[in-house]
PDB file of C-alpha atoms and ligand atoms in Angstrom:
ATOM      1  CA  UNK A 333       0.131  -0.034   0.091  1.00  0.00           C
ATOM      2  CA  UNK A 334       0.993   3.239  -0.667  1.00  0.00           C
ATOM      3  CA  UNK A 335       0.117   6.035   1.643  1.00  0.00           C
ATOM      4  CA  UNK A 336       1.052  10.181   0.792  1.00  0.00           C
ATOM      5  CA  UNK A 337       0.865  12.510   3.173  1.00  0.00           C
ATOM      6  CA  UNK A 338       0.994  16.404   1.676  1.00  0.00           C
ATOM      7  CA  UNK A 339       1.051  19.941   2.847  1.00  0.00           C
ATOM      8  CA  UNK A 340       2.760  22.450   4.440  1.00  0.00           C
ATOM      9  CA  UNK A 341       6.080  22.481   6.428  1.00  0.00           C
ATOM     10  CA  UNK A 342       4.828  22.242   9.985  1.00  0.00           C
ATOM     11  CA  UNK A 343       1.549  20.408   9.899  1.00  0.00           C
ATOM     12  CA  UNK A 344       2.950  17.543  11.180  1.00  0.00           C
ATOM     13  CA  UNK A 345       3.696  15.285   8.550  1.00  0.00           C
ATOM     14  CA  UNK A 346       6.723  13.548   9.524  1.00  0.00           C
ATOM     15  CA  UNK A 347       5.476  12.668  13.055  1.00  0.00           C
ATOM     16  CA  UNK A 348       2.330  11.236  11.375  1.00  0.00           C
ATOM     17  CA  UNK A 349       4.757   9.349   8.831  1.00  0.00           C
ATOM     18  CA  UNK A 350       6.300   7.942  11.502  1.00  0.00           C
ATOM     19  CA  UNK A 351       3.769   6.997  14.007  1.00  0.00           C
ATOM     20  CA  UNK A 352       2.036   5.426  10.979  1.00  0.00           C
ATOM     21  CA  UNK A 353       5.296   3.864   9.593  1.00  0.00           C
ATOM     22  CA  UNK A 354       5.678   2.237  13.146  1.00  0.00           C
ATOM     23  CA  UNK A 355       2.188   0.562  13.443  1.00  0.00           C
ATOM     24  CA  UNK A 356       1.717  -0.382   9.778  1.00  0.00           C
ATOM     25  CA  UNK A 357       5.179  -1.823  10.065  1.00  0.00           C
ATOM     26  CA  UNK A 358       5.803  -0.274   6.473  1.00  0.00           C
ATOM     27  CA  UNK A 359       8.877   1.812   5.848  1.00  0.00           C
ATOM     28  CA  UNK A 360       8.769   6.007   5.265  1.00  0.00           C
ATOM     29  CA  UNK A 361      10.094   8.193   3.099  1.00  0.00           C
ATOM     30  CA  UNK A 362      10.653  12.104   4.831  1.00  0.00           C
ATOM     31  CA  UNK A 363      10.603  13.396   0.743  1.00  0.00           C
ATOM     32  CA  UNK A 364      11.717  17.060   2.257  1.00  0.00           C
ATOM     33  CA  UNK A 365      14.918  15.625   3.688  1.00  0.00           C
ATOM     34  CA  UNK A 366      15.637  14.662   0.087  1.00  0.00           C
ATOM     35  CA  UNK A 367      15.106  18.384  -0.943  1.00  0.00           C
ATOM     36  CA  UNK A 368      17.005  19.976   2.217  1.00  0.00           C
ATOM     37  CA  UNK A 369      20.057  17.153   1.839  1.00  0.00           C
ATOM     38  CA  UNK A 370      20.803  18.165  -1.944  1.00  0.00           C
ATOM     39  CA  UNK A 371      20.610  22.008  -0.477  1.00  0.00           C
ATOM     40  CA  UNK A 372      23.238  21.228   1.987  1.00  0.00           C
ATOM     41  CA  UNK A 373      25.611  19.481  -0.504  1.00  0.00           C
ATOM     42  CA  UNK A 374      25.162  22.566  -2.448  1.00  0.00           C
ATOM     43  CA  UNK A 375      25.779  24.815   0.160  1.00  0.00           C
ATOM     44  CA  UNK A 376      28.538  22.487   1.418  1.00  0.00           C
ATOM     45  CA  UNK A 377      30.126  22.607  -2.098  1.00  0.00           C
ATOM     46  CA  UNK A 378      29.962  26.602  -1.865  1.00  0.00           C
ATOM     47  CA  UNK A 379      27.969  26.788  -5.126  1.00  0.00           C
ATOM     48  CA  UNK A 380      25.755  29.648  -5.723  1.00  0.00           C
ATOM     49  CA  UNK A 381      22.487  28.346  -5.672  1.00  0.00           C
ATOM     50  CA  UNK A 382      21.385  30.818  -8.844  1.00  0.00           C
ATOM     51  CA  UNK A 383      24.225  29.139 -10.782  1.00  0.00           C
ATOM     52  CA  UNK A 384      22.099  26.376 -12.946  1.00  0.00           C
ATOM     53  CA  UNK A 385      24.539  25.250 -14.374  1.00  0.00           C
ATOM     54  CA  UNK A 386      26.929  24.233 -11.831  1.00  0.00           C
ATOM     55  CA  UNK A 387      23.680  22.676  -9.979  1.00  0.00           C
ATOM     56  CA  UNK A 388      22.998  20.361 -13.145  1.00  0.00           C
ATOM     57  CA  UNK A 389      26.542  19.306 -12.732  1.00  0.00           C
ATOM     58  CA  UNK A 390      26.423  18.451  -9.432  1.00  0.00           C
ATOM     59  CA  UNK A 391      23.229  16.066  -9.376  1.00  0.00           C
ATOM     60  CA  UNK A 392      24.490  13.173 -10.358  1.00  0.00           C
ATOM     61  CA  UNK A 393      27.498  13.711  -8.076  1.00  0.00           C
ATOM     62  CA  UNK A 394      25.254  13.551  -4.195  1.00  0.00           C
ATOM     63  CA  UNK A 395      25.644   9.991  -3.388  1.00  0.00           C
ATOM     64  CA  UNK A 396      21.847   9.975  -1.201  1.00  0.00           C
ATOM     65  CA  UNK A 397      21.407   7.211   0.972  1.00  0.00           C
ATOM     66  CA  UNK A 398      18.843   6.435   3.921  1.00  0.00           C
ATOM     67  CA  UNK A 399      19.409   4.256   7.043  1.00  0.00           C
ATOM     68  CA  UNK A 400      17.255   3.418   9.618  1.00  0.00           C
ATOM     69  CA  UNK A 401      18.860   3.672  13.632  1.00  0.00           C
ATOM     70  CA  UNK A 402      16.263   2.238  15.969  1.00  0.00           C
ATOM     71  CA  UNK A 403      13.728   5.431  15.406  1.00  0.00           C
ATOM     72  CA  UNK A 404      15.437   7.613  13.647  1.00  0.00           C
ATOM     73  CA  UNK A 405      16.227   7.782   9.867  1.00  0.00           C
ATOM     74  CA  UNK A 406      19.600   9.014   8.865  1.00  0.00           C
ATOM     75  CA  UNK A 407      20.128  10.718   5.595  1.00  0.00           C
ATOM     76  CA  UNK A 408      24.134  10.262   4.321  1.00  0.00           C
ATOM     77  CA  UNK A 409      25.184  12.358   1.635  1.00  0.00           C
ATOM     78  CA  UNK A 410      28.486  10.852  -0.129  1.00  0.00           C
ATOM     79  CA  UNK A 411      29.433   9.134   3.603  1.00  0.00           C
ATOM     80  CA  UNK A 412      28.696  11.577   5.626  1.00  0.00           C
ATOM     81  CA  UNK A 413      25.408  11.320   8.307  1.00  0.00           C
ATOM     82  CA  UNK A 414      24.237  15.216   7.686  1.00  0.00           C
ATOM     83  CA  UNK A 415      20.742  14.526   9.533  1.00  0.00           C
ATOM     84  CA  UNK A 416      20.902  16.736  11.854  1.00  0.00           C
ATOM     85  CA  UNK A 417      22.747  20.037   9.220  1.00  0.00           C
ATOM     86  CA  UNK A 418      19.688  19.663   6.927  1.00  0.00           C
ATOM     87  CA  UNK A 419      17.528  21.227   9.640  1.00  0.00           C
ATOM     88  CA  UNK A 420      19.798  24.197  10.007  1.00  0.00           C
ATOM     89  CA  UNK A 421      19.056  27.881   9.385  1.00  0.00           C
ATOM     90  CA  UNK A 422      20.649  27.789   6.123  1.00  0.00           C
ATOM     91  CA  UNK A 423      19.312  25.152   4.646  1.00  0.00           C
ATOM     92  CA  UNK A 424      15.635  26.144   5.516  1.00  0.00           C
ATOM     93  CA  UNK A 425      15.718  29.277   4.234  1.00  0.00           C
ATOM     94  CA  UNK A 426      17.180  28.117   1.211  1.00  0.00           C
ATOM     95  CA  UNK A 427      15.816  24.573   0.293  1.00  0.00           C
ATOM     96  CA  UNK A 428      12.459  25.686  -1.339  1.00  0.00           C
ATOM     97  CA  UNK A 429      14.618  27.901  -4.082  1.00  0.00           C
ATOM     98  CA  UNK A 430      16.440  24.441  -4.823  1.00  0.00           C
ATOM     99  CA  UNK A 431      13.957  22.866  -4.941  1.00  0.00           C
ATOM    100  CA  UNK A 432      11.984  25.067  -7.159  1.00  0.00           C
ATOM    101  CA  UNK A 433      14.109  23.800  -9.791  1.00  0.00           C
ATOM    102  CA  UNK A 434      12.664  21.757 -12.668  1.00  0.00           C
ATOM    103  CA  UNK A 435      16.060  19.360 -13.068  1.00  0.00           C
ATOM    104  CA  UNK A 436      16.442  19.018  -9.221  1.00  0.00           C
ATOM    105  CA  UNK A 437      12.795  18.237  -8.507  1.00  0.00           C
ATOM    106  CA  UNK A 438      12.729  15.501 -11.868  1.00  0.00           C
ATOM    107  CA  UNK A 439      16.143  13.713 -10.467  1.00  0.00           C
ATOM    108  CA  UNK A 440      14.907  13.316  -6.999  1.00  0.00           C
ATOM    109  CA  UNK A 441      11.077  11.927  -7.839  1.00  0.00           C
ATOM    110  CA  UNK A 442      13.330   9.697  -9.796  1.00  0.00           C
ATOM    111  CA  UNK A 443      14.538   8.470  -6.800  1.00  0.00           C
ATOM    112  CA  UNK A 444      10.798   8.356  -4.960  1.00  0.00           C
ATOM    113  CA  UNK A 445       9.322   6.578  -7.308  1.00  0.00           C
ATOM    114  CA  UNK A 446      12.155   4.080  -7.021  1.00  0.00           C
ATOM    115  CA  UNK A 447      11.298   3.872  -3.250  1.00  0.00           C
ATOM    116  CA  UNK A 448       7.779   3.243  -4.237  1.00  0.00           C
ATOM    117  CA  UNK A 449       8.263  -0.026  -7.029  1.00  0.00           C
ATOM    118  CA  UNK A 450       8.082  -2.112  -4.092  1.00  0.00           C
ATOM    119  CA  UNK A 451       4.258  -0.560  -3.403  1.00  0.00           C
ATOM    120  CA  UNK A 452       4.740  -0.574  -0.097  1.00  0.00           C
ATOM    121  CA  UNK A 453       5.783   3.006   2.025  1.00  0.00           C
ATOM    122  CA  UNK A 454       4.332   6.154   3.115  1.00  0.00           C
ATOM    123  CA  UNK A 455       5.474   9.265   1.286  1.00  0.00           C
ATOM    124  CA  UNK A 456       5.212  12.714   2.961  1.00  0.00           C
ATOM    125  CA  UNK A 457       6.097  15.603   0.854  1.00  0.00           C
ATOM    126  CA  UNK A 458       4.660  18.475  -0.836  1.00  0.00           C
ATOM    127  CA  UNK A 459       3.499  16.462  -4.914  1.00  0.00           C
ATOM    128  CA  UNK A 460       3.119  12.957  -3.360  1.00  0.00           C
ATOM    129  CA  UNK A 461      -0.214  12.753  -4.205  1.00  0.00           C
ATOM    130  CA  UNK A 462      -0.189  15.382  -7.589  1.00  0.00           C
ATOM    131  CA  UNK A 463       3.173  14.651  -8.857  1.00  0.00           C
ATOM    132  CA  UNK A 464       4.990  11.542  -7.848  1.00  0.00           C
ATOM    133  CA  UNK A 465       2.309   8.750  -6.714  1.00  0.00           C
ATOM    134  CA  UNK A 466      -0.643   9.697  -8.582  1.00  0.00           C
ATOM    135  CA  UNK A 467      -2.289   6.348  -8.622  1.00  0.00           C
ATOM    136  CA  UNK A 468      -1.101   6.388  -4.182  1.00  0.00           C
ATOM    137  CA  UNK A 469      -3.413   3.820  -2.499  1.00  0.00           C
ATOM    138  CA  UNK A 470      -4.500   6.820  -0.357  1.00  0.00           C
ATOM    139  CA  UNK A 471      -3.888  10.038  -0.109  1.00  0.00           C
ATOM    140  CA  UNK A 472      -4.048  12.541   2.804  1.00  0.00           C
ATOM    141  CA  UNK A 473      -3.510  16.640   2.528  1.00  0.00           C
ATOM    142  CA  UNK A 474      -2.948  18.444   6.013  1.00  0.00           C
ATOM    143  CA  UNK A 475      -3.707  22.036   6.242  1.00  0.00           C
ATOM    144  CA  UNK A 476      -2.673  24.299   9.313  1.00  0.00           C
ATOM    145  CA  UNK A 477      -2.936  27.723  10.552  1.00  0.00           C
ATOM    146  CA  UNK A 478       0.306  29.110   9.472  1.00  0.00           C
ATOM    147  CA  UNK A 479       0.753  30.952  13.300  1.00  0.00           C
ATOM    148  CA  UNK A 480      -0.076  27.417  14.803  1.00  0.00           C
ATOM    149  CA  UNK A 481       2.701  25.756  12.768  1.00  0.00           C
ATOM    150  CA  UNK A 482       4.860  28.656  13.333  1.00  0.00           C
ATOM    151  CA  UNK A 483       4.229  28.202  16.968  1.00  0.00           C
ATOM    152  CA  UNK A 484       5.407  24.331  16.572  1.00  0.00           C
ATOM    153  CA  UNK A 485       8.381  25.149  14.764  1.00  0.00           C
ATOM    154  CA  UNK A 486       9.501  27.349  16.883  1.00  0.00           C
ATOM    155  CA  UNK A 487       9.296  24.689  19.732  1.00  0.00           C
ATOM    156  CA  UNK A 488      11.066  22.409  17.557  1.00  0.00           C
ATOM    157  CA  UNK A 489      13.648  24.693  16.739  1.00  0.00           C
ATOM    158  CA  UNK A 490      14.221  25.454  20.414  1.00  0.00           C
ATOM    159  CA  UNK A 491      14.963  21.489  21.081  1.00  0.00           C
ATOM    160  CA  UNK A 492      17.243  20.616  18.352  1.00  0.00           C
ATOM    161  CA  UNK A 493      19.235  23.842  18.916  1.00  0.00           C
ATOM    162  CA  UNK A 494      19.181  24.986  22.460  1.00  0.00           C
ATOM    163  CA  UNK A 495      21.777  27.468  22.361  1.00  0.00           C
ATOM    164  CA  UNK A 496      20.493  29.851  19.115  1.00  0.00           C
ATOM    165  CA  UNK A 497      17.932  32.634  20.020  1.00  0.00           C
ATOM    166  CA  UNK A 498      15.434  31.735  17.831  1.00  0.00           C
ATOM    167  CA  UNK A 499      12.332  34.905  17.426  1.00  0.00           C
ATOM    168  CA  UNK A 500       8.754  33.531  16.683  1.00  0.00           C
ATOM    169  CA  UNK A 501       7.998  36.051  14.662  1.00  0.00           C
ATOM    170  CA  UNK A 502      10.778  35.452  12.595  1.00  0.00           C
ATOM    171  CA  UNK A 503       9.799  32.176  11.771  1.00  0.00           C
ATOM    172  CA  UNK A 504       6.285  32.785  11.337  1.00  0.00           C
ATOM    173  CA  UNK A 505       8.086  35.119   8.424  1.00  0.00           C
ATOM    174  CA  UNK A 506      10.230  32.623   7.102  1.00  0.00           C
ATOM    175  CA  UNK A 507       7.614  29.841   7.516  1.00  0.00           C
ATOM    176  CA  UNK A 508       4.795  32.367   5.309  1.00  0.00           C
ATOM    177  CA  UNK A 509       7.731  33.120   2.752  1.00  0.00           C
ATOM    178  CA  UNK A 510       8.502  29.316   2.232  1.00  0.00           C
ATOM    179  CA  UNK A 511       4.609  28.422   1.886  1.00  0.00           C
ATOM    180  CA  UNK A 512       4.357  31.667  -0.606  1.00  0.00           C
ATOM    181  CA  UNK A 513       7.146  30.227  -2.324  1.00  0.00           C
ATOM    182  CA  UNK A 514       6.216  26.428  -2.417  1.00  0.00           C
ATOM    183  CA  UNK A 515       2.585  26.961  -3.360  1.00  0.00           C
ATOM    184  CA  UNK A 516       3.374  29.446  -6.585  1.00  0.00           C
ATOM    185  CA  UNK A 517       6.548  27.855  -7.881  1.00  0.00           C
ATOM    186  CA  UNK A 518       5.900  26.964 -11.760  1.00  0.00           C
ATOM    187  CA  UNK A 519       6.944  23.192 -11.151  1.00  0.00           C
ATOM    188  CA  UNK A 520       4.614  20.517  -8.742  1.00  0.00           C
ATOM    189  CA  UNK A 521       3.651  23.357  -6.642  1.00  0.00           C
ATOM    190  CA  UNK A 522       2.361  22.512  -3.094  1.00  0.00           C
ATOM    191  CA  UNK A 523      -1.468  21.557  -3.782  1.00  0.00           C
ATOM    192  CA  UNK A 524      -4.314  19.148  -2.956  1.00  0.00           C
ATOM    193  CA  UNK A 525      -4.428  16.281  -5.043  1.00  0.00           C
ATOM    194  CA  UNK A 526      -8.309  16.426  -6.121  1.00  0.00           C
ATOM    195  CA  UNK A 527      -9.187  13.205  -4.357  1.00  0.00           C
ATOM    196  CA  UNK A 528      -7.402  13.383  -1.000  1.00  0.00           C
ATOM    197  CA  UNK A 529      -9.167  13.295   2.109  1.00  0.00           C
ATOM    198  CA  UNK A 530      -8.515  16.674   3.890  1.00  0.00           C
ATOM    199  CA  UNK A 531      -7.362  16.846   7.358  1.00  0.00           C
ATOM    200  CA  UNK A 532      -7.700  20.694   9.464  1.00  0.00           C
ATOM    201  CA  UNK A 533      -5.063  19.834  11.777  1.00  0.00           C
ATOM    202  CA  UNK A 534      -4.959  23.439  13.364  1.00  0.00           C
ATOM    203  CA  UNK A 535      -6.717  22.357  16.636  1.00  0.00           C
ATOM    204  CA  UNK A 536      -6.300  18.796  16.521  1.00  0.00           C
ATOM    205  CA  UNK A 537      -3.642  16.786  18.924  1.00  0.00           C
ATOM    206  CA  UNK A 538      -1.297  14.854  17.046  1.00  0.00           C
ATOM    207  CA  UNK A 539      -2.811  11.435  18.624  1.00  0.00           C
ATOM    208  CA  UNK A 540      -6.294  12.811  16.860  1.00  0.00           C
ATOM    209  CA  UNK A 541      -4.806  13.173  13.779  1.00  0.00           C
ATOM    210  CA  UNK A 542      -2.982   9.854  13.942  1.00  0.00           C
ATOM    211  CA  UNK A 543      -6.563   8.248  14.897  1.00  0.00           C
ATOM    212  CA  UNK A 544      -8.425  10.217  12.071  1.00  0.00           C
ATOM    213  CA  UNK A 545      -5.744   8.755   9.275  1.00  0.00           C
ATOM    214  CA  UNK A 546      -6.158   5.193  10.674  1.00  0.00           C
ATOM    215  CA  UNK A 547      -9.524   5.340  10.212  1.00  0.00           C
ATOM    216  CA  UNK A 548      -9.613   6.145   6.688  1.00  0.00           C
ATOM    217  CA  UNK A 549      -6.637   3.384   5.903  1.00  0.00           C
ATOM    218  CA  UNK A 550      -9.169   0.768   7.444  1.00  0.00           C
ATOM    219  CA  UNK A 551     -11.860   2.007   5.501  1.00  0.00           C
ATOM    220  CA  UNK A 552     -10.045   1.639   2.514  1.00  0.00           C
ATOM    221  CA  UNK A 553      -8.390  -1.669   3.424  1.00  0.00           C
ATOM    222  CA  UNK A 554     -11.679  -3.269   4.379  1.00  0.00           C
TER     223      UNK A 554
HETATM  224  O1  LIG B2052       9.092  19.738   4.618  1.00  0.00           O
HETATM  225  P1  LIG B2052       9.889  20.057   4.529  1.00  0.00           P
HETATM  226  O2  LIG B2052      10.356  21.174   5.284  1.00  0.00           O
HETATM  227  O3  LIG B2052      11.346  19.163   5.303  1.00  0.00           O
HETATM  228  O4  LIG B2052      10.833  20.727   3.051  1.00  0.00           O
HETATM  229  C1  LIG B2052      12.237  21.361   2.629  1.00  0.00           C
HETATM  230  C2  LIG B2052      11.696  22.048   1.121  1.00  0.00           C
HETATM  231  O5  LIG B2052      11.290  20.849   0.184  1.00  0.00           O
HETATM  232  C3  LIG B2052      10.273  22.581   1.182  1.00  0.00           C
HETATM  233  O6  LIG B2052      10.491  24.177   1.005  1.00  0.00           O
HETATM  234  C4  LIG B2052       9.787  22.146   0.242  1.00  0.00           C
HETATM  235  C5  LIG B2052      10.243  20.943  -0.645  1.00  0.00           C
HETATM  236  N1  LIG B2052       9.585  19.902  -0.907  1.00  0.00           N
HETATM  237  C6  LIG B2052       9.257  19.915  -2.000  1.00  0.00           C
HETATM  238  O7  LIG B2052       9.563  20.648  -2.960  1.00  0.00           O
HETATM  239  N2  LIG B2052       8.641  19.013  -2.364  1.00  0.00           N
HETATM  240  C7  LIG B2052       8.520  18.068  -1.858  1.00  0.00           C
HETATM  241  N3  LIG B2052       8.073  16.716  -2.419  1.00  0.00           N
HETATM  242  C8  LIG B2052       9.186  17.637  -0.389  1.00  0.00           C
HETATM  243  C9  LIG B2052       9.497  19.335  -0.060  1.00  0.00           C
END
């Protein structure tokens, strides 16, 4: 069964994908982490993010692996574990730009479809239901009020980088900028697939959302 979860950043997709993966005992794939990994790689190589020719050349030089370690997935680029690094501010600020390039998307979509060839998996991202897996068995689109998402993101950042001084307003500003960029870009913008189940998660706990998703999956299975 291929299950897809799309939605804006901070809507809880990753947490839900991990929970589902455990309960259903099938793998999950965080496709945003793939875009982040490539963005990190470009920054690490000191490439200007508007240098399309150079970025094209580097696409094949990124060897991307996912390793499962107890509860956490690790992202390895050319032998280096960058799981934490891809969540840093610089990557977060620039990843929308990198993910807007059509040639980057084509390359990563190919990897994502390959991961889905076994027809078993939970894929979370922005275009899973619309572009990557239009025939997924079940599709979810999560919506959440931007102010609520910003608060969640702020708490997450404080937890991940306790020594940094984050400001809530800045987090909201960045989030709105990224939402706009992701949903207005020319290629595969963030959009709800026509056949996706829409869940407004703004005022629900993660457990409540999880129960709703599970109910839909059970219904689909029967
Ligand atoms: O979910 P996230 O915040 O980690 O995603 C990082 C970026 O990658 C975000 O700007 C949107 C982009 N992205 C995308 O364009 N397509 C996907 N399938 C997943 C993420």
